[in-house]
Structure formats: C-alpha cells, structure tokens
Amino acid sequence: MGQKKDLTGSEKSKIVRYLAEGCSSLKIAKLLKLDHRTIKRFIQNSQQGRKKRVEKPRRKITAHELRKIKRAAAKMPLATSLAIFQSCNITGVPKSTRCAILRDMAKVRKAERRPPLNKTHKLKRQDWAKKYLKTGFSKVLWTDEMRVSLDGPDGWARGWIGKGQRAPVRLRRQQGGGGVLVWAGIIKDELVGPFRVEDGVKLNSQSYCQFLEDTFKQWYRKKSASFKKNMIFMQDNAPSHASKYSTAWLARKGIKEEKLMTWPPCSPDLNPIENLWSIIKCEIYKEGKQSTSLNSVWEAVVAAARNVDGEQIKTLTESMDGRLLSVLAKKGGYIGR
C-alpha cells in the first residue's frame, strides 16, 4: 500500500475516534486502509502540541498619558479606542488593554437620535412654551401614531447569556418583518385606545379623518358637554394632521381655535405620549421577542397597553409644566424625554 501524503478531515476524525477507543496505529491503518506511516506521522504531529507563546513586555501607561487619553475621549465622542490612543501618540498598546483603560473613564454608547433644530424652530418652541405656560394640561388630549414591527429594534435583542450556552437564533426579515400602525391618546390619567390603522392604508388627510371618525369620535361622543367644552386636542404637524382638510373636519366636530393646540416643529420631546410608546415597546420587545404575524404583534400592543395604569399616564401628563420650563431655560433647545 502506497504512502498517502494528506489526510481528509473525515479520516482525521476517524483516527481520533479510534484512538479514543484504544485502537493501535497499526489497527487503525488496517481499518481505514491507509499506510501505517501516514497514521503514525499524524499521531506524532498531533502530540507535539503548539509552541509556547512568547510573552512580550506590555507598554506601561503613565499618569500623564492617562490624562491625555481622558481629554481625547471627551473631545472625540464615538471614536474607537485605537483612534483615541493614536490621537495621543500612544502606540504599542493592545486592544484589550486600551478597552480596559477606557472602561474606567468612559462608556460605549450609541449616538442619540433627535430631529434637527434651527434658529426658527427654537424660537417657535419658545413661543409655544410661553403661550401654554398657564394651561391646565389635565384637559389636553395628547395624540400620536406609532409603527410597531414584528422584529423590533436590533439593538434591543441583547442580554446576558450563561457560560456554555448558545445565543438563541433571531430571524432576519426585510423591513423588520412588516408591522402595524397604531394610534392612541392620553388625557389626565386615561388612555384613549390604542386603535389599529387598517393594514395597507396610507394615512393621508381623508383616511386620517375617516380613522378618527371610526375610533376617536366613538370615545369623544360619550363624554359630557363640560368635558367637550374644556378639552384641548393635540396632534403633531404631520401632513395628514395639519392639512386644511383635516383642520376643517376637526372644526366641524367643534375642535377649533383654542381647542386645537398649535404645535411647534420638530418637537417629539415635548409630547408625553412618546414616553408611553417607549413603555409599550419595552414590554413587547423585552428579551429580544419577535412576533410571527401582524395580528400577534397587535395583540402584544393591546396587552402591553392594558398593563399601563392610570398613575403612569398621570405622571406623563403632569410632566408638561416641567417640559415647558426646560424649553424656556434651554432657549428652545432639545430637552430629551
């Protein structure tokens, strides 16, 4: 039998298994019909082991260099550890050491997403805050839409996994697997909705007003005359909301002039219902949950909304006085949520 130079992966696996069973190299050669010298050479090479790694002396970081690194991290948000160290002219430091040093003085964070605010936007936000500073916000109905996808945000599918355990498989689908559009409102300590926009319907002025006719109006007509007289309706400046058609429709329902709140541009941070959306999304996407159908994700939204009690909603609506003061203090700047 001629000597074979290379062994396949399958042959190597069989040799290891036969060795574990106590077979000799000669017996393995007969079982696999291979040259005995090939088997012996494979066993010898496997037993030699790897060469010991030569430890290189690690570069020591001085106190002066640590101060430079701290200043660079403050001046270069979202920069990599390599970029920060290179800006300080500190070389020869492995990534693990760089990260360990930065961990004591900084955190890995994602950039915050917020709408752009120019000078005009800030002036309009200040004017809005001054106009409504003395308003009783318990009579304001805060409304908005939210799109909920089957998969949820990718960054939320993270968490601790025990040693030796594998991470669960997460489906990858285009556009987050699709989703549903949800509308809701909050007033004082009451949640209005949520209501689901029919699948495939694009909200333009006509469909938005028809949606309010089928959902919001049913809730509104049950309220007392004094409630309707004092209620202020809030909606953002989406084209379907701010159009002449929608404004005229609301006016026919008695929601006009001072009963329809003017809204400053680029101001989701001023709408307390945005915080409600965050509460609901945290619930439906916790532990990286994914939904299998549009109906199942809608059911998850309804269940999460039921768990939001009146005290939570009241906390959100009562936060408006503080938000207005923050807008004025920041001269119309973004206040966060």
Coordinates of C-alpha atoms in Angstrom, one line a residue:
M1 CA 0.0 0.0 0.0
G2 CA 1.5 3.3 -1.0
Q3 CA 2.1 6.1 1.4
K4 CA -0.6 8.8 1.4
K5 CA 0.6 12.3 1.9
D6 CA -2.6 14.2 3.1
L7 CA -5.5 13.0 5.2
T8 CA -9.0 14.3 4.7
G9 CA -11.0 15.9 7.6
S10 CA -13.2 12.8 7.8
E11 CA -10.1 10.5 8.1
K12 CA -8.6 12.6 10.8
S13 CA -11.9 12.5 12.8
K14 CA -12.0 8.7 12.4
I15 CA -8.4 8.3 13.6
V16 CA -9.1 10.4 16.7
R17 CA -12.2 8.3 17.5
Y18 CA -10.3 5.0 17.1
L19 CA -7.5 6.3 19.3
A20 CA -10.1 7.2 22.0
E21 CA -11.4 3.6 21.7
G22 CA -7.9 2.3 22.4
C23 CA -7.0 1.1 18.9
S24 CA -3.3 0.9 17.9
S25 CA -2.0 2.8 15.0
L26 CA -1.5 -0.4 13.0
K27 CA -5.1 -1.5 13.6
I28 CA -6.3 2.0 12.6
A29 CA -4.3 1.7 9.3
K30 CA -5.9 -1.6 8.5
L31 CA -9.4 -0.3 9.4
L32 CA -9.0 2.8 7.2
K33 CA -6.9 1.0 4.6
L34 CA -4.2 3.6 4.8
D35 CA -0.4 3.4 5.1
H36 CA 0.8 2.8 8.6
R37 CA 3.4 5.5 8.3
T38 CA 0.8 8.1 7.5
I39 CA -1.2 7.3 10.6
K40 CA 1.9 7.4 12.8
R41 CA 3.0 10.7 11.4
F42 CA -0.4 12.2 12.1
I43 CA -0.4 11.0 15.7
Q44 CA 3.2 12.3 16.3
N45 CA 2.3 15.7 14.9
S46 CA -0.8 15.9 17.0
Q47 CA 1.2 15.0 20.2
Q48 CA 3.8 17.7 19.6
G49 CA 1.4 20.5 20.7
R50 CA 1.8 24.1 20.0
K51 CA 4.8 26.2 20.6
K52 CA 4.6 28.3 23.8
R53 CA 3.7 31.9 23.2
V54 CA 6.5 34.3 24.0
E55 CA 5.0 37.0 26.2
K56 CA 6.0 40.5 25.1
P57 CA 6.5 43.1 27.7
R58 CA 3.4 45.3 27.9
R59 CA 3.7 49.0 27.5
K60 CA 3.1 50.9 30.7
I61 CA 0.7 53.8 30.7
T62 CA 1.9 56.8 32.7
A63 CA -0.4 59.1 34.7
H64 CA 0.3 61.9 32.2
E65 CA -0.8 59.7 29.3
L66 CA -3.9 58.7 31.2
R67 CA -4.9 62.4 31.5
K68 CA -4.3 62.8 27.7
I69 CA -6.5 59.8 27.0
K70 CA -9.3 61.1 29.1
R71 CA -9.2 64.5 27.4
A72 CA -9.1 62.8 23.9
A73 CA -12.1 60.6 24.8
A74 CA -14.1 63.7 25.8
K75 CA -13.2 65.5 22.6
M76 CA -13.8 62.5 20.3
P77 CA -17.2 61.0 21.1
L78 CA -18.0 57.7 19.4
A79 CA -14.3 57.3 18.4
T80 CA -12.7 53.8 18.5
S81 CA -10.1 53.0 21.2
L82 CA -7.4 52.9 18.5
A83 CA -8.3 56.4 17.2
I84 CA -8.2 57.8 20.8
F85 CA -4.8 56.4 21.6
Q86 CA -3.4 57.4 18.2
S87 CA -4.5 61.0 18.8
C88 CA -2.4 60.9 22.0
N89 CA 0.6 59.5 20.1
I90 CA 0.4 56.3 22.3
T91 CA 1.3 53.2 20.3
G92 CA 2.0 49.6 21.0
V93 CA -1.0 49.1 23.3
P94 CA -3.1 46.0 22.5
K95 CA -6.9 46.4 22.1
S96 CA -7.7 44.6 25.3
T97 CA -5.6 47.0 27.3
R98 CA -7.0 50.0 25.5
C99 CA -10.5 49.0 26.3
A100 CA -9.7 48.2 29.9
I101 CA -8.2 51.7 30.4
L102 CA -11.1 53.4 28.6
R103 CA -13.7 51.4 30.7
D104 CA -12.6 53.3 33.8
M105 CA -13.2 56.7 32.3
A106 CA -15.8 56.2 29.6
K107 CA -18.7 54.1 28.3
V108 CA -19.6 52.7 25.0
R109 CA -22.8 54.5 23.9
K110 CA -24.8 54.9 20.7
A111 CA -25.4 58.3 19.2
E112 CA -28.7 59.9 20.3
R113 CA -31.3 60.4 17.5
R114 CA -33.1 63.7 17.5
P115 CA -34.7 66.0 14.9
P116 CA -32.6 69.0 13.8
L117 CA -33.5 72.3 15.4
N118 CA -32.6 75.5 13.6
K119 CA -33.0 79.0 14.9
T120 CA -36.6 79.4 13.7
H121 CA -37.6 76.0 15.3
K122 CA -36.1 77.1 18.6
L123 CA -38.0 80.5 18.5
K124 CA -41.3 78.7 17.8
R125 CA -40.7 76.2 20.6
Q126 CA -40.1 79.2 23.0
D127 CA -43.3 80.9 21.8
W128 CA -45.3 77.7 22.2
A129 CA -44.0 77.3 25.8
K130 CA -44.9 80.9 26.7
K131 CA -48.4 80.5 25.1
Y132 CA -49.3 77.4 27.1
L133 CA -47.4 78.1 30.3
K134 CA -50.5 78.7 32.3
T135 CA -52.6 76.0 30.6
G136 CA -54.1 73.2 32.7
F137 CA -52.6 70.2 31.0
S138 CA -55.1 67.8 32.6
K139 CA -57.6 68.8 29.9
V140 CA -55.2 68.2 26.9
L141 CA -55.6 65.1 24.8
W142 CA -52.1 64.2 23.6
T143 CA -52.3 62.0 20.4
D144 CA -49.8 60.4 18.1
E145 CA -49.2 57.3 15.9
M146 CA -46.6 54.6 16.3
R147 CA -45.4 51.9 13.9
V148 CA -44.7 48.6 15.5
S149 CA -42.7 46.0 13.5
L150 CA -42.6 42.2 14.1
D151 CA -38.9 42.2 14.9
G152 CA -38.4 45.4 16.8
P153 CA -35.1 47.4 17.1
D154 CA -32.0 45.2 16.5
G155 CA -30.1 46.8 19.4
W156 CA -32.7 45.6 21.9
A157 CA -32.1 41.9 21.2
R158 CA -29.2 41.8 23.6
G159 CA -28.8 40.4 27.1
W160 CA -26.8 38.2 29.4
I161 CA -26.2 34.5 28.4
G162 CA -24.8 31.9 30.7
K163 CA -21.4 30.4 30.0
G164 CA -21.6 27.4 27.8
Q165 CA -25.0 28.4 26.4
R166 CA -25.6 29.4 22.9
A167 CA -27.4 32.6 21.9
P168 CA -30.9 32.0 20.6
V169 CA -31.5 32.2 16.9
R170 CA -33.0 35.5 15.7
L171 CA -34.9 35.7 12.5
R172 CA -33.8 38.3 9.8
R173 CA -36.5 39.7 7.8
Q174 CA -36.8 42.7 5.4
Q175 CA -38.3 45.9 6.9
G176 CA -38.4 44.2 10.3
G177 CA -40.9 41.6 9.0
G178 CA -43.5 44.3 8.4
G179 CA -45.6 46.0 11.1
V180 CA -48.8 47.7 12.1
L181 CA -49.6 51.4 12.6
V182 CA -51.2 52.3 16.0
W183 CA -52.9 55.5 17.1
A184 CA -53.6 56.4 20.7
G185 CA -54.2 59.4 23.0
I186 CA -53.7 60.2 26.7
I187 CA -55.5 62.7 28.8
K188 CA -55.0 63.2 32.6
D189 CA -54.9 59.6 33.8
E190 CA -56.8 58.0 30.9
L191 CA -55.6 56.1 27.9
V192 CA -57.6 56.5 24.7
G193 CA -57.1 53.4 22.5
P194 CA -54.9 52.1 21.2
F195 CA -56.5 51.8 17.8
R196 CA -55.1 49.9 14.9
V197 CA -54.9 51.5 11.5
E198 CA -56.1 49.1 8.8
D199 CA -53.3 47.3 7.1
G200 CA -52.2 48.8 3.8
V201 CA -53.9 52.1 4.5
K202 CA -51.7 55.1 4.0
L203 CA -52.7 58.0 6.3
N204 CA -53.5 61.0 4.1
S205 CA -55.9 63.7 5.1
Q206 CA -59.0 61.8 4.1
S207 CA -58.0 58.4 5.6
Y208 CA -56.8 60.1 8.8
C209 CA -60.2 61.9 9.3
Q210 CA -62.1 58.7 8.5
F211 CA -59.9 56.9 11.0
L212 CA -60.8 59.5 13.7
E213 CA -64.5 59.2 12.7
D214 CA -64.4 55.4 13.3
T215 CA -62.3 55.5 16.5
F216 CA -61.8 58.8 18.4
K217 CA -65.3 60.0 17.7
Q218 CA -66.8 56.9 19.4
W219 CA -64.9 57.8 22.6
Y220 CA -65.5 61.6 22.3
R221 CA -69.3 61.4 21.9
K222 CA -69.6 59.6 25.2
K223 CA -68.1 62.5 27.2
S224 CA -70.1 65.1 28.9
A225 CA -70.7 68.6 27.5
S226 CA -68.5 70.2 30.0
F227 CA -65.6 67.9 29.1
K228 CA -66.0 68.6 25.4
K229 CA -66.1 72.3 26.1
N230 CA -62.8 72.3 28.0
M231 CA -60.8 69.6 26.2
I232 CA -57.9 70.7 24.0
F233 CA -56.9 68.4 21.2
M234 CA -53.2 68.0 20.4
Q235 CA -51.6 66.5 17.3
D236 CA -48.3 67.0 15.7
N237 CA -47.6 68.6 12.3
A238 CA -47.7 65.5 10.1
P239 CA -49.1 66.5 6.7
S240 CA -52.2 64.4 7.3
H241 CA -52.8 66.2 10.6
A242 CA -52.0 69.8 9.6
S243 CA -53.8 69.9 6.2
K244 CA -56.7 72.2 5.5
Y245 CA -59.0 69.2 5.0
S246 CA -58.2 67.7 8.5
T247 CA -58.4 71.1 10.2
A248 CA -61.8 71.7 8.6
W249 CA -63.0 68.2 9.7
L250 CA -61.9 68.8 13.3
A251 CA -63.6 72.3 13.2
R252 CA -66.9 70.6 12.2
K253 CA -66.6 68.5 15.3
G254 CA -66.1 71.5 17.5
I255 CA -62.3 71.2 17.8
K256 CA -61.1 74.6 16.5
E257 CA -59.3 77.8 17.5
E258 CA -58.2 77.5 21.2
K259 CA -59.5 73.9 21.4
L260 CA -56.9 72.8 18.8
M261 CA -53.4 73.1 20.2
T262 CA -50.8 74.7 17.9
W263 CA -47.6 72.6 17.8
P264 CA -44.0 73.7 17.3
P265 CA -42.0 71.9 14.5
C266 CA -39.6 69.1 15.3
S267 CA -40.8 68.6 18.9
P268 CA -41.4 64.9 19.7
D269 CA -39.6 65.6 23.0
L270 CA -42.5 67.8 24.1
N271 CA -45.2 65.2 23.5
P272 CA -45.7 62.9 26.6
I273 CA -47.3 60.2 24.6
E274 CA -43.8 59.4 23.1
N275 CA -42.9 58.2 26.6
L276 CA -46.0 55.9 26.5
W277 CA -44.8 54.4 23.2
S278 CA -41.4 53.7 24.9
I279 CA -43.1 51.9 27.8
I280 CA -45.2 49.8 25.4
K281 CA -42.2 48.9 23.1
C282 CA -40.1 47.9 26.1
E283 CA -42.8 45.5 27.1
I284 CA -43.5 43.9 23.7
Y285 CA -39.8 43.6 22.7
K286 CA -38.3 42.6 26.1
E287 CA -35.8 39.8 26.0
G288 CA -35.5 40.2 22.2
K289 CA -39.0 39.0 21.5
Q290 CA -40.2 38.7 17.9
S291 CA -43.7 38.3 16.6
T292 CA -44.8 35.8 13.9
S293 CA -47.7 37.8 12.4
L294 CA -49.2 41.2 12.3
N295 CA -52.1 40.0 14.4
S296 CA -49.8 38.7 17.1
V297 CA -47.8 42.0 17.3
W298 CA -51.1 43.9 17.6
E299 CA -52.2 41.6 20.4
A300 CA -48.9 42.3 22.1
V301 CA -49.5 46.1 21.8
V302 CA -53.0 45.7 23.3
A303 CA -51.7 43.6 26.2
A304 CA -48.9 46.0 27.0
A305 CA -51.3 48.9 26.9
R306 CA -53.6 47.2 29.4
N307 CA -50.6 47.0 31.8
V308 CA -50.1 50.7 31.8
D309 CA -52.0 52.0 34.8
G310 CA -53.5 55.4 35.4
E311 CA -50.7 56.6 37.7
Q312 CA -48.1 56.1 34.9
I313 CA -50.2 58.1 32.5
K314 CA -50.8 60.8 35.1
T315 CA -47.1 61.1 35.7
L316 CA -46.6 61.7 31.9
T317 CA -49.3 64.3 31.6
E318 CA -48.2 66.1 34.7
S319 CA -44.7 66.4 33.4
M320 CA -45.7 69.1 30.9
D321 CA -45.1 72.0 33.3
G322 CA -41.5 70.9 33.7
R323 CA -41.0 70.4 30.0
L324 CA -42.2 73.9 29.2
L325 CA -39.8 75.4 31.8
S326 CA -37.0 73.3 30.4
V327 CA -37.7 74.6 26.8
L328 CA -37.5 78.2 28.1
A329 CA -34.4 77.5 30.1
K330 CA -32.7 76.0 27.1
K331 CA -33.9 78.8 24.8
G332 CA -35.9 76.4 22.7
G333 CA -33.3 73.7 22.6
Y334 CA -33.9 69.9 22.8
I335 CA -34.8 68.7 26.3
G336 CA -34.7 65.0 25.9
R337 CA -37.6 62.8 27.1

